[in-house]
XYZ file of C-alpha atoms in Angstrom:
480
model
C -8.028 56.283 11.485
C -5.822 57.274 8.590
C -6.943 59.887 6.042
C -7.638 59.294 2.363
C -7.585 55.514 2.316
C -7.878 53.983 -1.163
C -11.244 52.526 -2.048
C -11.017 48.756 -2.268
C -13.669 46.237 -3.263
C -17.000 45.873 -1.572
C -17.390 43.676 1.487
C -18.383 40.117 0.845
C -21.025 39.844 3.494
C -21.406 43.365 4.840
C -25.104 43.429 4.023
C -25.996 40.663 6.442
C -28.088 41.545 9.454
C -28.000 38.238 11.303
C -24.907 37.433 13.339
C -22.494 35.343 11.252
C -22.022 31.780 12.402
C -18.785 31.646 14.350
C -17.777 28.072 13.689
C -17.404 28.090 9.899
C -15.817 31.526 9.912
C -13.120 30.536 12.361
C -12.211 27.142 10.942
C -8.762 27.056 9.380
C -7.099 24.118 7.675
C -6.469 21.169 9.953
C -2.737 21.556 9.550
C -3.006 25.158 10.693
C -4.885 24.147 13.823
C -2.392 21.409 14.534
C 0.464 23.888 14.385
C -1.461 26.297 16.589
C -1.931 23.599 19.184
C 1.810 23.098 19.300
C 2.494 26.817 19.465
C 0.126 27.801 22.263
C 2.124 28.183 25.433
C 0.830 27.070 28.769
C 2.336 30.023 30.587
C 0.733 33.426 29.799
C 2.749 36.541 29.108
C 3.323 38.597 32.255
C 4.611 41.953 31.036
C 6.491 44.375 33.251
C 4.575 47.360 34.501
C 5.036 50.789 32.962
C 3.801 53.356 33.691
C 0.967 52.120 35.940
C 1.053 48.956 38.032
C -0.637 45.681 37.294
C -2.586 44.082 34.484
C -6.080 45.324 33.643
C -8.131 45.226 36.822
C -11.782 44.424 37.546
C -12.088 41.268 35.460
C -15.046 39.051 36.348
C -13.288 35.764 35.630
C -10.646 34.060 33.500
C -12.972 33.840 30.489
C -14.623 37.259 30.615
C -13.880 40.864 31.437
C -17.563 41.839 31.608
C -17.123 42.563 35.318
C -15.825 45.992 34.290
C -19.482 47.024 33.980
C -20.801 47.772 37.455
C -24.148 49.279 36.566
C -27.601 48.119 37.539
C -28.536 44.468 36.989
C -31.088 43.713 34.245
C -34.525 45.099 34.937
C -35.421 48.772 35.219
C -38.294 49.982 37.367
C -40.079 51.780 34.512
C -40.297 50.114 31.084
C -42.039 51.817 28.169
C -42.265 51.326 24.414
C -41.759 53.734 21.541
C -45.400 53.075 20.710
C -46.369 54.574 24.067
C -45.046 57.870 22.727
C -46.814 57.681 19.369
C -44.050 55.926 17.440
C -45.067 54.147 14.237
C -41.933 52.377 13.013
C -42.893 52.269 9.336
C -39.495 53.399 8.009
C -41.075 56.433 6.332
C -42.163 58.815 9.069
C -39.209 60.395 10.908
C -39.167 59.340 14.562
C -36.505 61.783 15.788
C -38.857 63.773 17.991
C -40.447 60.576 19.268
C -37.100 59.255 20.471
C -36.208 62.592 22.039
C -39.589 62.926 23.748
C -39.375 59.381 25.099
C -35.919 59.902 26.602
C -36.958 63.239 28.148
C -39.932 61.545 29.805
C -37.934 58.583 31.092
C -35.139 60.782 32.452
C -37.307 61.618 35.465
C -37.067 58.005 36.693
C -33.273 57.963 36.767
C -33.096 58.231 40.549
C -36.016 55.908 41.160
C -34.891 52.564 39.773
C -34.057 53.671 36.255
C -35.947 53.265 33.009
C -35.961 51.279 29.791
C -37.151 52.290 26.327
C -38.154 49.333 24.144
C -37.938 49.680 20.363
C -40.423 47.167 18.890
C -40.182 45.262 15.626
C -40.314 47.718 12.751
C -38.147 50.285 10.975
C -37.469 53.460 12.940
C -36.061 56.344 10.893
C -34.398 58.943 13.092
C -31.872 61.693 13.405
C -29.549 62.043 16.363
C -30.881 61.679 19.903
C -29.294 61.698 23.347
C -29.513 59.046 26.037
C -29.794 59.602 29.781
C -28.420 58.030 32.970
C -29.728 54.855 34.600
C -31.264 53.969 31.270
C -31.549 51.033 28.864
C -32.246 51.319 25.147
C -33.574 47.871 24.169
C -34.089 46.800 20.557
C -36.526 43.933 20.276
C -36.115 41.194 17.685
C -36.807 42.635 14.242
C -36.262 46.238 15.362
C -34.242 48.355 12.922
C -33.138 51.916 13.706
C -32.157 53.805 10.533
C -30.031 56.955 10.561
C -31.539 59.931 8.757
C -30.162 60.873 5.337
C -30.545 64.577 6.130
C -27.259 66.022 7.462
C -29.275 68.585 9.432
C -30.524 65.718 11.589
C -26.905 65.232 12.731
C -26.219 68.664 14.322
C -22.741 70.180 14.639
C -21.177 69.979 18.104
C -17.900 71.193 19.597
C -14.714 69.237 18.891
C -13.307 67.002 21.596
C -10.694 68.767 23.773
C -8.116 66.051 23.085
C -8.474 66.589 19.320
C -8.876 70.374 19.188
C -10.894 70.179 15.960
C -12.882 67.662 13.996
C -10.793 64.633 13.093
C -11.362 65.178 9.361
C -12.147 68.873 9.065
C -11.384 72.036 11.041
C -14.044 73.292 13.424
C -16.906 71.325 14.916
C -18.138 67.867 14.028
C -21.411 66.105 13.392
C -22.903 64.515 16.495
C -23.303 60.738 16.574
C -26.620 59.101 15.786
C -26.925 57.882 19.387
C -25.115 60.148 21.822
C -24.566 60.724 25.518
C -22.402 62.996 27.664
C -21.761 62.835 31.394
C -23.908 59.745 31.933
C -23.835 56.891 34.443
C -25.217 53.382 34.022
C -26.149 53.302 30.336
C -27.105 50.119 28.472
C -27.677 49.700 24.724
C -28.778 46.127 24.082
C -31.557 43.956 22.754
C -32.544 40.734 21.073
C -30.140 41.169 18.114
C -31.895 44.231 16.764
C -30.036 46.432 14.291
C -28.855 50.045 14.143
C -27.982 51.115 10.580
C -26.326 54.496 10.066
C -26.988 54.484 6.291
C -23.482 55.814 5.888
C -23.194 55.750 2.098
C -24.253 59.395 1.820
C -21.435 60.378 4.185
C -18.852 58.164 2.472
C -19.674 59.802 -0.851
C -19.121 63.251 0.666
C -15.703 62.024 1.787
C -14.829 60.415 -1.544
C -15.991 63.521 -3.460
C -14.121 65.845 -1.067
C -17.291 67.828 -0.411
C -17.484 67.011 3.306
C -17.782 70.249 5.328
C -17.587 68.853 8.882
C -16.222 65.633 10.362
C -18.663 62.758 10.025
C -20.608 61.529 13.046
C -20.168 58.167 14.741
C -22.956 55.637 15.052
C -22.687 55.637 18.879
C -20.547 57.999 20.945
C -20.566 58.287 24.731
C -18.470 61.023 26.325
C -17.401 61.434 29.968
C -19.588 58.508 30.972
C -19.245 55.709 33.527
C -20.631 52.172 33.549
C -21.564 51.573 29.923
C -22.767 48.293 28.407
C -23.326 47.732 24.662
C -24.261 44.166 23.739
C -26.147 41.693 21.573
C -26.902 43.958 18.618
C -25.881 44.428 14.993
C -24.452 47.814 14.005
C -24.177 48.568 10.293
C -22.967 51.246 7.910
C -21.669 53.851 10.327
C -20.764 57.165 8.695
C -17.441 57.187 10.588
C -16.056 55.224 13.561
C -18.837 52.916 14.711
C -18.588 52.795 18.530
C -16.582 55.602 20.153
C -16.431 55.766 23.954
C -14.260 58.747 24.896
C -13.214 59.885 28.407
C -15.234 56.943 29.747
C -14.622 54.287 32.402
C -16.018 50.831 33.076
C -17.153 50.126 29.525
C -18.196 46.675 28.281
C -18.855 45.975 24.589
C -19.686 42.331 23.967
C -21.542 39.975 21.629
C -21.701 42.568 18.865
C -21.752 42.238 15.085
C -20.392 45.338 13.337
C -20.576 45.525 9.534
C -19.625 48.012 6.848
C -18.596 47.613 3.206
C -14.889 46.899 3.079
C -14.269 50.070 1.073
C -16.248 52.332 3.431
C -13.733 54.964 4.615
C -12.734 55.107 8.286
C -15.539 52.864 9.507
C -13.546 51.540 12.492
C -15.442 48.992 14.547
C -14.729 49.930 18.176
C -12.435 52.800 19.222
C -11.940 53.274 22.980
C -10.399 56.729 23.280
C -8.913 58.118 26.509
C -10.842 55.460 28.424
C -10.065 53.182 31.358
C -11.353 49.738 32.297
C -12.729 48.755 28.914
C -13.785 45.210 27.985
C -14.331 44.262 24.326
C -15.138 40.598 23.833
C -16.927 38.146 21.542
C -17.407 40.537 18.619
C -17.432 39.980 14.851
C -16.384 42.968 12.739
C -16.072 43.706 9.008
C -15.062 47.259 8.187
C -13.099 49.652 6.017
C -10.664 50.452 8.813
C -9.324 48.938 12.058
C -11.584 46.386 13.709
C -10.531 47.809 17.090
C -8.328 50.888 17.611
C -7.173 52.133 21.005
C -6.622 55.902 21.047
C -5.929 58.777 23.468
C -5.909 62.129 21.705
C -4.146 63.921 18.892
C -0.802 65.720 19.164
C -0.673 68.880 21.314
C -4.370 68.655 22.189
C -4.027 65.118 23.500
C -0.857 66.034 25.383
C -2.588 68.977 27.073
C -5.746 67.022 27.909
C -3.550 64.236 29.330
C -6.334 61.656 29.547
C -4.726 58.239 28.928
C -6.264 54.952 27.855
C -5.479 52.155 30.299
C -6.682 48.789 31.570
C -8.205 47.661 28.284
C -8.962 44.046 27.371
C -9.796 42.883 23.842
C -10.568 39.171 23.531
C -12.261 36.828 21.089
C -12.646 39.397 18.310
C -12.671 38.207 14.703
C -13.095 39.827 11.335
C -11.580 41.338 8.212
C -10.442 44.729 6.925
C -8.563 45.065 3.626
C -6.975 48.441 4.430
C -6.092 48.290 8.125
C -5.532 46.014 11.110
C -7.331 43.609 13.373
C -6.294 45.644 16.404
C -4.445 48.940 16.226
C -2.795 50.958 18.981
C -2.786 54.626 17.917
C -1.975 56.546 15.936
C -3.778 59.122 18.082
C -2.039 58.223 21.367
C -0.821 61.556 22.730
C -2.468 61.119 26.141
C -0.706 57.769 26.616
C -1.828 54.140 26.266
C -0.888 51.420 28.757
C -1.970 48.082 30.217
C -3.680 46.699 27.118
C -4.339 42.960 26.782
C -5.322 41.511 23.399
C -5.978 37.781 23.148
C -7.719 35.209 20.984
C -7.776 37.426 17.898
C -8.804 35.979 14.489
C -8.101 38.038 11.367
C -8.214 37.173 7.659
C -7.898 38.927 4.282
C -6.582 42.063 5.956
C -3.727 44.534 5.599
C -2.283 43.836 9.050
C -2.990 41.625 12.015
C -1.793 43.810 14.890
C -0.327 47.261 14.474
C 1.231 49.966 16.639
C 1.070 53.413 15.048
C 2.692 56.644 16.174
C 4.552 59.675 14.862
C 6.774 62.620 15.708
C 4.592 65.256 17.376
C 2.376 62.725 19.127
C 4.268 62.693 22.436
C 2.673 60.362 24.975
C 3.602 56.725 25.449
C 2.604 53.178 24.560
C 3.550 50.770 27.334
C 2.741 47.338 28.714
C 0.939 45.879 25.694
C 0.300 42.109 25.752
C -0.905 40.379 22.573
C -1.362 36.593 22.532
C -3.123 33.756 20.732
C -3.531 35.329 17.316
C -4.596 33.410 14.185
C -4.236 35.048 10.773
C -4.979 33.923 7.242
C -4.017 35.872 4.121
C -2.986 38.918 6.135
C -0.522 41.038 4.161
C 1.728 42.084 7.083
C 1.043 40.050 10.223
C 2.768 42.361 12.724
C 3.501 45.999 12.009
C 4.953 48.942 13.939
C 4.724 52.129 11.879
C 5.788 55.742 12.152
C 5.707 58.894 10.081
C 2.070 59.244 9.036
C 2.634 63.041 8.869
C -0.894 63.511 10.163
C -1.279 66.536 12.445
C -4.271 68.681 13.501
C -2.739 72.065 12.645
C 0.508 74.019 12.586
C 0.658 74.060 16.389
C 2.032 70.521 16.721
C 5.396 70.194 18.433
C 8.137 68.378 16.489
C 9.958 67.868 19.791
C 7.037 65.861 21.223
C 8.426 62.360 20.831
C 6.403 59.262 21.804
C 7.851 56.490 23.954
C 7.129 52.833 23.208
C 8.269 50.309 25.802
C 7.087 46.835 26.738
C 5.249 45.170 23.842
C 4.815 41.398 24.315
C 3.526 39.337 21.380
C 3.191 35.566 21.748
C 1.477 32.519 20.307
C 0.906 33.784 16.782
C 0.213 31.672 13.705
C -0.098 33.292 10.287
C -0.792 31.471 7.025
C -0.140 32.943 3.569
C 1.040 36.410 4.484
C 2.789 38.245 1.636
C 5.352 40.141 3.727
C 7.306 39.554 6.897
C 6.705 41.669 9.997
C 7.631 45.343 9.632
C 8.806 46.878 12.903
C 9.789 50.511 12.437
C 10.778 52.318 15.609
C 11.963 55.919 15.739
C 15.552 57.096 15.548
C 14.978 59.832 18.135
C 13.113 57.439 20.464
C 13.859 53.762 19.804
C 11.194 51.271 20.850
C 12.321 49.219 23.856
C 11.564 45.819 25.362
C 9.888 44.316 22.323
C 9.301 40.619 22.975
C 8.279 38.035 20.367
C 7.620 34.467 21.499
C 6.137 31.374 19.807
C 5.478 32.992 16.443
C 5.128 30.943 13.229
C 4.608 32.588 9.853
C 3.807 30.054 7.123
C 3.668 30.479 3.374
C 5.872 33.567 3.136
C 7.728 33.952 -0.155
C 11.482 33.287 0.110
C 12.222 36.995 -0.277
C 10.016 37.956 2.683
C 12.167 38.873 5.676
C 11.605 40.590 8.986
C 12.296 44.312 8.762
C 13.319 46.062 12.000
C 14.682 49.524 12.651
C 15.333 51.567 15.787
C 14.136 49.076 18.366
C 15.502 46.482 20.762
C 14.150 43.372 22.389
C 14.210 39.610 22.334
C 12.684 36.765 20.343
C 12.207 33.113 21.291
C 10.805 30.272 19.157
C 10.144 32.539 16.186
C 10.035 31.337 12.562
C 11.292 32.508 10.148
C 14.372 33.877 11.876
C 13.654 37.386 13.172
C 15.760 40.473 12.600
C 19.054 40.908 14.506
C 17.537 43.568 16.760
C 15.395 40.838 18.357
C 17.943 38.043 18.454
C 19.820 39.084 21.555
C 19.021 39.054 25.253
C 20.255 41.492 27.824
C 21.018 41.368 31.509
C 18.012 43.547 32.250
C 15.273 42.179 29.962
C 14.061 38.931 28.418
C 10.774 37.501 27.261
C 8.684 36.331 30.247
């Protein structure tokens, strides 16, 4: 997230509920596909290990990382409907207490085979409610959960320890619409039902600078283990859409996430201080990063020291006019390592892939592998940035310098970008072991050049010619 983004035009298809058809969205010109076929290497990138050994672990197979989720198989012992608890689903009567009462009742079956709450076809207006362990929230076809327009239905909770305050405002923060803390074996799924945060009210508070507390997420799970979110449409989140934080064994797959393209800070999926996370087969349109990997903010993230590691992002596609397809940081003070990003499709966006950090962040970014990326009309295809001057309070440490080492980017095709890659390291801590391989950037204006500063690495089969900092090999490092 970056504060005070400019408001760009509205999203072209952000109002759709049904999952967009993948085939027409992903088709590029035949010449583009032909070039991609040539560029794709048969040997995958095998980055060196720093600071923890090995690639992401727990993958279920070469085509999926869904094996990270090790919760109960489908089918809970007790299955009930919202209508069993007096729910109406007419879109008028608030159902907040109905949801809360249903979860309280089903909590008792957590140790006896688990429980499932079905949300039938209809429109279910609700404020925030908490989930429980060994539990499935299942949205049937035609089910629509709407977030309340009353801020009081999104209570204020304590800030996260790794942030020390609300991300946007000092003090506490609004709870997410669907929330959970300290849970095990939690599933949010369905038959392509929809959860709509009705975020416009919150965006207007941000635009008008009348927001008193940090906006709530659509879904946030904290300190939880074995989480599955799948086969749903999430729309119009007030803030970041899906935010697992201090979690492990998280799978987010087959999701459609939509927000107007000018909706501020509506990131799609933000794993934050999490381990063993799988994000695959998702379509995202938003006003911020499609996916952003985070691990805490400045001195609070350094003190909490809860890194993000073993994260796989594959087969994600979408557009964001202000941000990137996948971002690493800028909140990365707990450290980020062992991240694999592959088969990414991005168009009409500000950046394709981006690494963001700053003085005061501390922490590290290490062992990042990015491969098989297709971009169309992306302003800056690859970007490393520094100096956002974005700190939680006066207690940040200017001597806390981040380390970036081992970033491997391969098999990239970009058509009609307006600028060359911008790779800005840091003078006090140059980025090391930056590898670029099989990268073709087509349609750049003649004046568009690579820009590199304070980094070192190696490039192979890169067009146009990369910056001098990447044109040499060393006795200790080369592209795999």
